[in-house]
Short mmCIF file of C-alpha atoms and ligand atoms in Angstrom, two decimals:
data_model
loop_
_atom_site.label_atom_id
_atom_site.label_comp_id
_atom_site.label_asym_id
_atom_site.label_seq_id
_atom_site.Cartn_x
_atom_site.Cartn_y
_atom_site.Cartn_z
CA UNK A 1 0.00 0.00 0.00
CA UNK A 2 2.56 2.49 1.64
CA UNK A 3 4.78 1.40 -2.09
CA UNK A 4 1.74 2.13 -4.22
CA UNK A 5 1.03 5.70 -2.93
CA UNK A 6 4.72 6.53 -3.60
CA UNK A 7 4.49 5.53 -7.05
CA UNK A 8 1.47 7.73 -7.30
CA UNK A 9 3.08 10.83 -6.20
CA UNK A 10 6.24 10.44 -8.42
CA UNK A 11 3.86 10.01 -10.93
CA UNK A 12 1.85 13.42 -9.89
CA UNK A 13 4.82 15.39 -9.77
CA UNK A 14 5.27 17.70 -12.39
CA UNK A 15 8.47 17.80 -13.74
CA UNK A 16 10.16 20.93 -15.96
CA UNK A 17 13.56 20.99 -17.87
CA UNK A 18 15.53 23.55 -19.11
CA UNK A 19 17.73 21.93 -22.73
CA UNK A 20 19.81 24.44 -23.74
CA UNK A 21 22.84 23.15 -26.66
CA UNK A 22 26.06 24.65 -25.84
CA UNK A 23 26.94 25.92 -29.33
CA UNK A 24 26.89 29.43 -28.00
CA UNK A 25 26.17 31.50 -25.27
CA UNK A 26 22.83 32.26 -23.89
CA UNK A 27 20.87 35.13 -24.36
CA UNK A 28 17.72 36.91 -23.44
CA UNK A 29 15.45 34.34 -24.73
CA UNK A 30 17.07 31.72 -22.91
CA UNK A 31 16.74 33.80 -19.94
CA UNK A 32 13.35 33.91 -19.97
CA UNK A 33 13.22 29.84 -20.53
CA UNK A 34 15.18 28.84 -17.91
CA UNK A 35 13.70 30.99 -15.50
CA UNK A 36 10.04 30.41 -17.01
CA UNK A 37 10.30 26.92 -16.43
CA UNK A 38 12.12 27.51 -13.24
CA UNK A 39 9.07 29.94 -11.77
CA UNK A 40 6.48 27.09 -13.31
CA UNK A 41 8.23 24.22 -11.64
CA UNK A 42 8.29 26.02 -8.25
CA UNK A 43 4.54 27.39 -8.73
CA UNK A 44 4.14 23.18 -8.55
CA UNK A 45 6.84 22.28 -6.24
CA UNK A 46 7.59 20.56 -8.80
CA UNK A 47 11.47 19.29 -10.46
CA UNK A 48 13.66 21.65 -12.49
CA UNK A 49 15.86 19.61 -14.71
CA UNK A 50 18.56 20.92 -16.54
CA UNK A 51 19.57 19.18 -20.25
CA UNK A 52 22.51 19.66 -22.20
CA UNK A 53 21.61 18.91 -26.03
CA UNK A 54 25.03 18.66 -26.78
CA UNK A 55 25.08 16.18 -30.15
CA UNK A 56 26.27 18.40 -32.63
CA UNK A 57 29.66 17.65 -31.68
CA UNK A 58 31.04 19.78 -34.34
CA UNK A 59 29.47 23.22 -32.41
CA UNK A 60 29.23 22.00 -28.92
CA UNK A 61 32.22 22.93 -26.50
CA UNK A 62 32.90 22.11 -23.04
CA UNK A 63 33.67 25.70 -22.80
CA UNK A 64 30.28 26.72 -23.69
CA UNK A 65 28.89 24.59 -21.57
CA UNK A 66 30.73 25.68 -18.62
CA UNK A 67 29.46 29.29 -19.71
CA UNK A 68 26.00 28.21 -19.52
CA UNK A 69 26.27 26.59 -15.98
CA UNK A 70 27.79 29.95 -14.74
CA UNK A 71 24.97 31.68 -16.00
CA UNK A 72 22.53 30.05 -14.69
CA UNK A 73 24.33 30.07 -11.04
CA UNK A 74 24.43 33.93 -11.74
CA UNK A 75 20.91 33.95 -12.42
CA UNK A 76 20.06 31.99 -9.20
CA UNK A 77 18.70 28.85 -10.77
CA UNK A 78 19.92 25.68 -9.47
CA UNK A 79 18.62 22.28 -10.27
CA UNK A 80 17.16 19.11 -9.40
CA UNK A 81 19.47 15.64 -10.33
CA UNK A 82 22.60 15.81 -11.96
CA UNK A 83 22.96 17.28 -15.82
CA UNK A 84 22.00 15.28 -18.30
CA UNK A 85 24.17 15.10 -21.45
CA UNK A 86 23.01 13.83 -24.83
CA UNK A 87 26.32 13.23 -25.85
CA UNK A 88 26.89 10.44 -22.68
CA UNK A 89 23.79 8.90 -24.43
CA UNK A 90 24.03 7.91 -28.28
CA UNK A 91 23.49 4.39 -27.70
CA UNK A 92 19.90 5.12 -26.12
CA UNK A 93 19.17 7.08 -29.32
CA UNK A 94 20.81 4.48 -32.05
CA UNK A 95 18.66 1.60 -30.17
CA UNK A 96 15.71 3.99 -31.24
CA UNK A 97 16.79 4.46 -34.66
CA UNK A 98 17.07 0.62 -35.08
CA UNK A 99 13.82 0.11 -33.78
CA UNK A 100 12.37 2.37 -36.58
CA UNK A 101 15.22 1.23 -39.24
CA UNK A 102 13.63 -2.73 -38.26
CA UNK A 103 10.31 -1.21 -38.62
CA UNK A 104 10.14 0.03 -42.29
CA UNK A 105 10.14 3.52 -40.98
CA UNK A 106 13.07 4.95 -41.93
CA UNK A 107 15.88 4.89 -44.85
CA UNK A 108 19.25 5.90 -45.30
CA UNK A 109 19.63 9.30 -46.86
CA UNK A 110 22.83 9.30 -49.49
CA UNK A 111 22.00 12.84 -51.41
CA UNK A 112 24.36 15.43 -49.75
CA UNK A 113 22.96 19.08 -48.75
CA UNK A 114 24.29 20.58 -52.00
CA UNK A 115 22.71 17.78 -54.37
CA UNK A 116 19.55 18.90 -52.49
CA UNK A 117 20.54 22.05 -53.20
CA UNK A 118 20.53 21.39 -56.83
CA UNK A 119 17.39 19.73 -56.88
CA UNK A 120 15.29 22.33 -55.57
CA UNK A 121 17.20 25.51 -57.68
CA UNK A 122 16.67 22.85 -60.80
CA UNK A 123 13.32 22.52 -60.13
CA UNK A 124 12.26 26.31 -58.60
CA UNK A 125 14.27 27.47 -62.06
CA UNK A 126 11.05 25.76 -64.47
CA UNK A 127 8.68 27.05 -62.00
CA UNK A 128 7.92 24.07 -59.69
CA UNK A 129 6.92 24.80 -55.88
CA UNK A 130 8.88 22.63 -53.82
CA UNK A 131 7.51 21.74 -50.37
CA UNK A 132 9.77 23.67 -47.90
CA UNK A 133 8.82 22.77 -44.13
CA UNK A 134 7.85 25.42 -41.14
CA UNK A 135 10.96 26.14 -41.09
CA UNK A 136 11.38 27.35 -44.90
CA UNK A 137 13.80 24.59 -45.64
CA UNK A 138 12.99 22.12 -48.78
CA UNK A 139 11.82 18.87 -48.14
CA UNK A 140 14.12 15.76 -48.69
CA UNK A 141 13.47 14.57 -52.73
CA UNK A 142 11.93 11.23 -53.03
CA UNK A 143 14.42 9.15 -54.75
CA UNK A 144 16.43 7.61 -51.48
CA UNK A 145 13.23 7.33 -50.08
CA UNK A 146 12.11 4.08 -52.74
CA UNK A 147 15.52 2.76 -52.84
CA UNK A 148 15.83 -1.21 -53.37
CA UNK A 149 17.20 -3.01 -50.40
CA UNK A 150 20.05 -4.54 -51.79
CA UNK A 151 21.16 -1.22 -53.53
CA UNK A 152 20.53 0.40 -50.27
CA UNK A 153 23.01 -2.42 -48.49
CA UNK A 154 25.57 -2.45 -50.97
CA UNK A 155 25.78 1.24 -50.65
CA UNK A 156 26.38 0.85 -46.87
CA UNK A 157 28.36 -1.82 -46.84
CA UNK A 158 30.60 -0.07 -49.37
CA UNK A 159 30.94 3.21 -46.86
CA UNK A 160 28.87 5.66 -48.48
CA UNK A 161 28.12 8.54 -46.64
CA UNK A 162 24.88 8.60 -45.60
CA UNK A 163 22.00 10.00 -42.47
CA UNK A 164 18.89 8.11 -41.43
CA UNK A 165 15.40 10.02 -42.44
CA UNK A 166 11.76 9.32 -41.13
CA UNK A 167 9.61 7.76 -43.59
CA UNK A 168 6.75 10.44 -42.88
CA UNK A 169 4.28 8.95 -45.05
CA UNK A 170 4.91 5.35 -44.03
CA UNK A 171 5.42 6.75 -40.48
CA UNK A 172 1.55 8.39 -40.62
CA UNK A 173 0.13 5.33 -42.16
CA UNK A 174 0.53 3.42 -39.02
CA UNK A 175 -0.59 6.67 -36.58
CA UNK A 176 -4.25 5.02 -35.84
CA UNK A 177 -5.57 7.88 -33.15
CA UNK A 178 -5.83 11.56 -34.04
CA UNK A 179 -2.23 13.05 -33.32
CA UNK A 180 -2.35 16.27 -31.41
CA UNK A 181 -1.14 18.23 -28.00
CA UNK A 182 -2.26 19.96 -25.31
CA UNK A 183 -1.15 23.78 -25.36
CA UNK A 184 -1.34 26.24 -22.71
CA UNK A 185 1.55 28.67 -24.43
CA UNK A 186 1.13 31.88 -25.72
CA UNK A 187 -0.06 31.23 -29.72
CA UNK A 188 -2.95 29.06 -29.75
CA UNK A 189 -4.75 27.54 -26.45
CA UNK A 190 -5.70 23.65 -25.92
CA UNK A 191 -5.77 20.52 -27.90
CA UNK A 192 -3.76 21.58 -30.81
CA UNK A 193 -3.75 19.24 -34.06
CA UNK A 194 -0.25 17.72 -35.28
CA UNK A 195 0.61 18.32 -38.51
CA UNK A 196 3.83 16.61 -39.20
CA UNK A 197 3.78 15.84 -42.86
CA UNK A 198 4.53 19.54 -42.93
CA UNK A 199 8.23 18.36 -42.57
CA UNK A 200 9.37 15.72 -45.36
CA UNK A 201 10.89 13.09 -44.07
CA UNK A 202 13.17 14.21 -40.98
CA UNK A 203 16.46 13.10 -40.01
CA UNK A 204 16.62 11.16 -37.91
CA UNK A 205 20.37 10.63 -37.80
CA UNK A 206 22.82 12.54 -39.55
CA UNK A 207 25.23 11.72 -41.35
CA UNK A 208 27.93 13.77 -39.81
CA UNK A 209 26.87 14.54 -35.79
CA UNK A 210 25.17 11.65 -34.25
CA UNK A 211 21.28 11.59 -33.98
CA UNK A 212 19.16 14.55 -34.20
CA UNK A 213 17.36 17.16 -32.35
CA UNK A 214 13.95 15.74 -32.72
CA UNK A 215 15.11 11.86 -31.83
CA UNK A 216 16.98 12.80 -29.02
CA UNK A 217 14.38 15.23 -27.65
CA UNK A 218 11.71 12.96 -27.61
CA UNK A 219 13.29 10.21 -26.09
CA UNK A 220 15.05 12.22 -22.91
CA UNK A 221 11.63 14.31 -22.73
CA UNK A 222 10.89 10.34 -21.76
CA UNK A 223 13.18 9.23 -19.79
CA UNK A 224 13.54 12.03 -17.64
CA UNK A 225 9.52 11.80 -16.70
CA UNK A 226 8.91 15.15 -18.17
CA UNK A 227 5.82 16.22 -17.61
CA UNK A 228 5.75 20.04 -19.15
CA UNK A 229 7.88 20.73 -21.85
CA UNK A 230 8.41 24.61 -21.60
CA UNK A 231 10.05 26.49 -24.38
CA UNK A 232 9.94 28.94 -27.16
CA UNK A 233 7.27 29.56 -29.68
CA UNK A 234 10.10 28.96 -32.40
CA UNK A 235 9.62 24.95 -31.48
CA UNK A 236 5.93 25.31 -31.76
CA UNK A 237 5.48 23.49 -34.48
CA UNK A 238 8.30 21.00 -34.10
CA UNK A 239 5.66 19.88 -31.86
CA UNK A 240 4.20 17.75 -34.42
CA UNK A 241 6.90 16.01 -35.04
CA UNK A 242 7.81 14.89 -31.89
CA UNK A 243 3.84 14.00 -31.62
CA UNK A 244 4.37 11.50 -34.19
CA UNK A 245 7.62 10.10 -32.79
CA UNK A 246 6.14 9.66 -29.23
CA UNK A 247 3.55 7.53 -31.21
CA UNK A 248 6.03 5.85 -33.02
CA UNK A 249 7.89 5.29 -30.13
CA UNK A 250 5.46 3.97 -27.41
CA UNK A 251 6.07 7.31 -25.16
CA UNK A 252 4.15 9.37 -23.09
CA UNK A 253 3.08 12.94 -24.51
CA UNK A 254 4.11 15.82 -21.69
CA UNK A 255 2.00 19.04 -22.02
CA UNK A 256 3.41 21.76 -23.98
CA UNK A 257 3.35 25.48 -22.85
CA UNK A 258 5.41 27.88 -25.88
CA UNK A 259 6.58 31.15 -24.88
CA UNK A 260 6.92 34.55 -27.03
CA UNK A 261 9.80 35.02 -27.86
CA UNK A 262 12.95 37.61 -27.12
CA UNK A 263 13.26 39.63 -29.86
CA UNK A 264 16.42 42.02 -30.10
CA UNK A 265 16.12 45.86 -31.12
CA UNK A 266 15.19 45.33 -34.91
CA UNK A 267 12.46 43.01 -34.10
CA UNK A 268 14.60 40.13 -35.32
CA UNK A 269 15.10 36.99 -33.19
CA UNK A 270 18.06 36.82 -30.63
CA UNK A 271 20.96 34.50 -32.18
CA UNK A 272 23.78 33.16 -30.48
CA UNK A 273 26.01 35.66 -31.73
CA UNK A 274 23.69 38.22 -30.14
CA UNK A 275 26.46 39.87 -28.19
CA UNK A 276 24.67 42.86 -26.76
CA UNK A 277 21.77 40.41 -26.06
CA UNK A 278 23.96 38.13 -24.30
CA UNK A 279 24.14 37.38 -20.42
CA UNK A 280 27.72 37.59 -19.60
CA UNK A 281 27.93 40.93 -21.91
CA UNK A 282 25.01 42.42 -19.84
CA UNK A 283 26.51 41.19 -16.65
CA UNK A 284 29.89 42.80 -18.03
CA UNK A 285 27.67 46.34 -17.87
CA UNK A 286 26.70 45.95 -14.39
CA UNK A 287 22.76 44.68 -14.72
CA UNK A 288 21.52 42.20 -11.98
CA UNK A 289 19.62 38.92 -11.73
CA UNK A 290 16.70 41.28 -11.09
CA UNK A 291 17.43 43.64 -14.31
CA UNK A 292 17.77 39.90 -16.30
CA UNK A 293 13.80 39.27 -14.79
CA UNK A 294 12.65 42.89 -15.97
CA UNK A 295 14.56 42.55 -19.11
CA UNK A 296 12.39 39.84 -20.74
CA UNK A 297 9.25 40.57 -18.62
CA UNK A 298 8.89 38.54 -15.99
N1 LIG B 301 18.12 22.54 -27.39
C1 LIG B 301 17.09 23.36 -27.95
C2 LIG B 301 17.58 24.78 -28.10
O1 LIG B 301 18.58 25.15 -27.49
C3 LIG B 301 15.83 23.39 -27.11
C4 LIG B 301 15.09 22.13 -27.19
C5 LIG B 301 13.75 22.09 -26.48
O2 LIG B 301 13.51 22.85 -25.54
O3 LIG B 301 12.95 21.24 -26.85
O4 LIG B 301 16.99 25.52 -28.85
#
C-alpha cells in the first residue's frame, strides 16, 4: 500500500527541464526559458531539470557549456538531479533508430545538402513549388526514399556517406488515433492538431553529428519523466513532429506550454552571436539577476 502511494506521487509530480545546446552563449530568450520553467516548476513544487543537447559535436564545446552553468548560477537557478548530457547517451538514441530502421520507418539518406541544393534551384528554375517545411527549408526529394534493399546495403556496406530520415508517409500510415497536443503557451490555447507531414521526411540521424534534435528530444523528454515541456514559440510546431515520434515510439506525450519570444532591437530573433543580447555581456555592464527578470518581462 505504503509502495503504491509513492508511485502515485512520483507520478503526480510535475516535472520541468531547461535543454539548452552549448553551441553558444545564452541570451535573453534563454533567460526567460530557464527561468520560465524555473518559476512554473516552483509554482508546482515541482522538479527543475537541466539538459545539455550537446550532439552536434562539431558546435558543442565544453567551454560553452561551462558558460552556460555559470549563468545560470548567476541567475540563481539551481537544479534538481545531476545534468543530463546527450552526448553520454548515443546508444539510447541508435537503439531507437534501429527500432524504426527494423520497422520500415526509416531509410538511409545518401544525397548530400548541395545535391539537395541542386534539386530544388533545378526545379524552382522551371517554375515548380517545392515543399519547404515550417521552417522554410525544402523537403528531402523522393528518390532515397524508394531505394531497393540490396542497392541500399551495398551502398552501406561499401561506406557511403549517408543519415537516417523518417519515412513520414509510411510513419503516418501506421498513426491510428488523431495526433495532437495539449497547449497552454502563448499562440494558440488547448488541444492543438499535429501536422507533421509539414516536414518531409526528418532526419533522424545525420550523417555527420550523431542523432538529431527531434530523436533525441523525444526520447530524454521520456526518460527524464517530463511532464511540461516549456520552451519557445520557435519549437511550436516542431511539436508535431515529436507528436508523431512519441507515437512511433510507445512514449508518453508531456504538455506543452510555448513562450513569445525575445526579440532584439530590430524586431529580429536573438541569435547566439547576439552579443549585446547576451548574459555575460550584460553582466559585463553591471545589470543584476533582477534587471535579467525585468529585461524579458517577468
Ligand atoms: N536545445 C534546444 C535549443 O537550445 C531546445 C530544445 C527544447 O527545448 O525542446 O533551442
Amino acid at each position: 500500500m505504503a509502495e503504491e502511494i509513492m508511485i502515485a506521487d512520483i507520478r503526480q509530480k510535475s516535472r520541468f527541464r531547461f535543454a539548452p545546446s552549448p553551441n553558444g552563449a545564452l541570451h535573453l530568450g534563454h533567460a526567460l526559458s530557464a527561468l520560465l520553467n524555473h518559476d512554473m516548476a516552483a509554482a508546482e513544487q515541482g522538479d527543475f531539470l537541466l539538459r545539455i543537447e550537446d550532439i552536434d559535436i562539431n558546435r558543442c564545446t565544453p567551454e560553452l557549456e561551462r558558460a552556460i552553468l555559470d549563468d545560470l548560477h548567476w541567475l540563481g537557478l539551481g537544479w534538481d538531479g545531476p545534468v543530463r548530457r546527450q552526448s553520454e547517451h548515443l546508444a539510447h538514441y541508435r537503439a531507437a533508430l534501429d527500432r524504426l530502421i527494423a520497422e520500415d520507418l526509416a531509410y538511409p539518406a545518401f544525397l548530400t545538402r548541395g545535391d539537395v541544393k541542386a534539386q530544388v534551384a533545378a526545379a524552382e528554375q522551371v517554375g515548380a513549388a517545392w515543399p519547404r517545411d515550417p521552417d522554410g527549408a525544402p523537403h528531402y526529394p523522393g528518390e532515397d526514399r524508394g531505394l531497393d534493399a540490396n542497392v541500399r546495403g551495398r551502398r552501406i556496406a561499401a561506406g557511403d556517406r549517408h543519415a537516417w530520415r523518417l519515412d513520414m508517409q509510411a510513419a503516418l500510415a501506421r498513426i491510428k488515433q488523431p495526433l495532437a497536443w495539449t497547449e497552454s503557451g502563448e499562440a494558440e490555447r488547448g488541444e492543438i492538431e499535429a501536422d507533421p507531414s509539414a516536414w518531409g521526411d526528418i532526419v533522424l540521424w545525420r550523417a555527420d553529428a550523431p542523432s538529431s534534435y527531434h530523436l533525441s528530444v523525444v526520447l530524454d523528454d521520456a526518460l527524464q519523466g517530463i511532464t511540461h515541456v516549456v520552451r519557445g514559440l520557435d519549437l511550436y510546431h516542431a511539436t508535431s513532429v515529436h507528436r508523431l515520434l512519441q507515437v512511433l515510439l510507445g512514449l508518453p506525450a508531456p504538455l506543452y506550454h510555448h513562450h513569445r519570444l525575445v526579440l532584439a532591437d530590430d524586431g529580429r530573433k536573438l541569435s547566439k552571436s547576439n552579443g549585446d543580447a547576451g548574459l555575460a555581456a550584460l553582466r559585463d555592464t553591471g545589470a543584476s539577476p533582477l534587471d535579467i527578470r525585468r529585461l524579458v518581462g517577468l
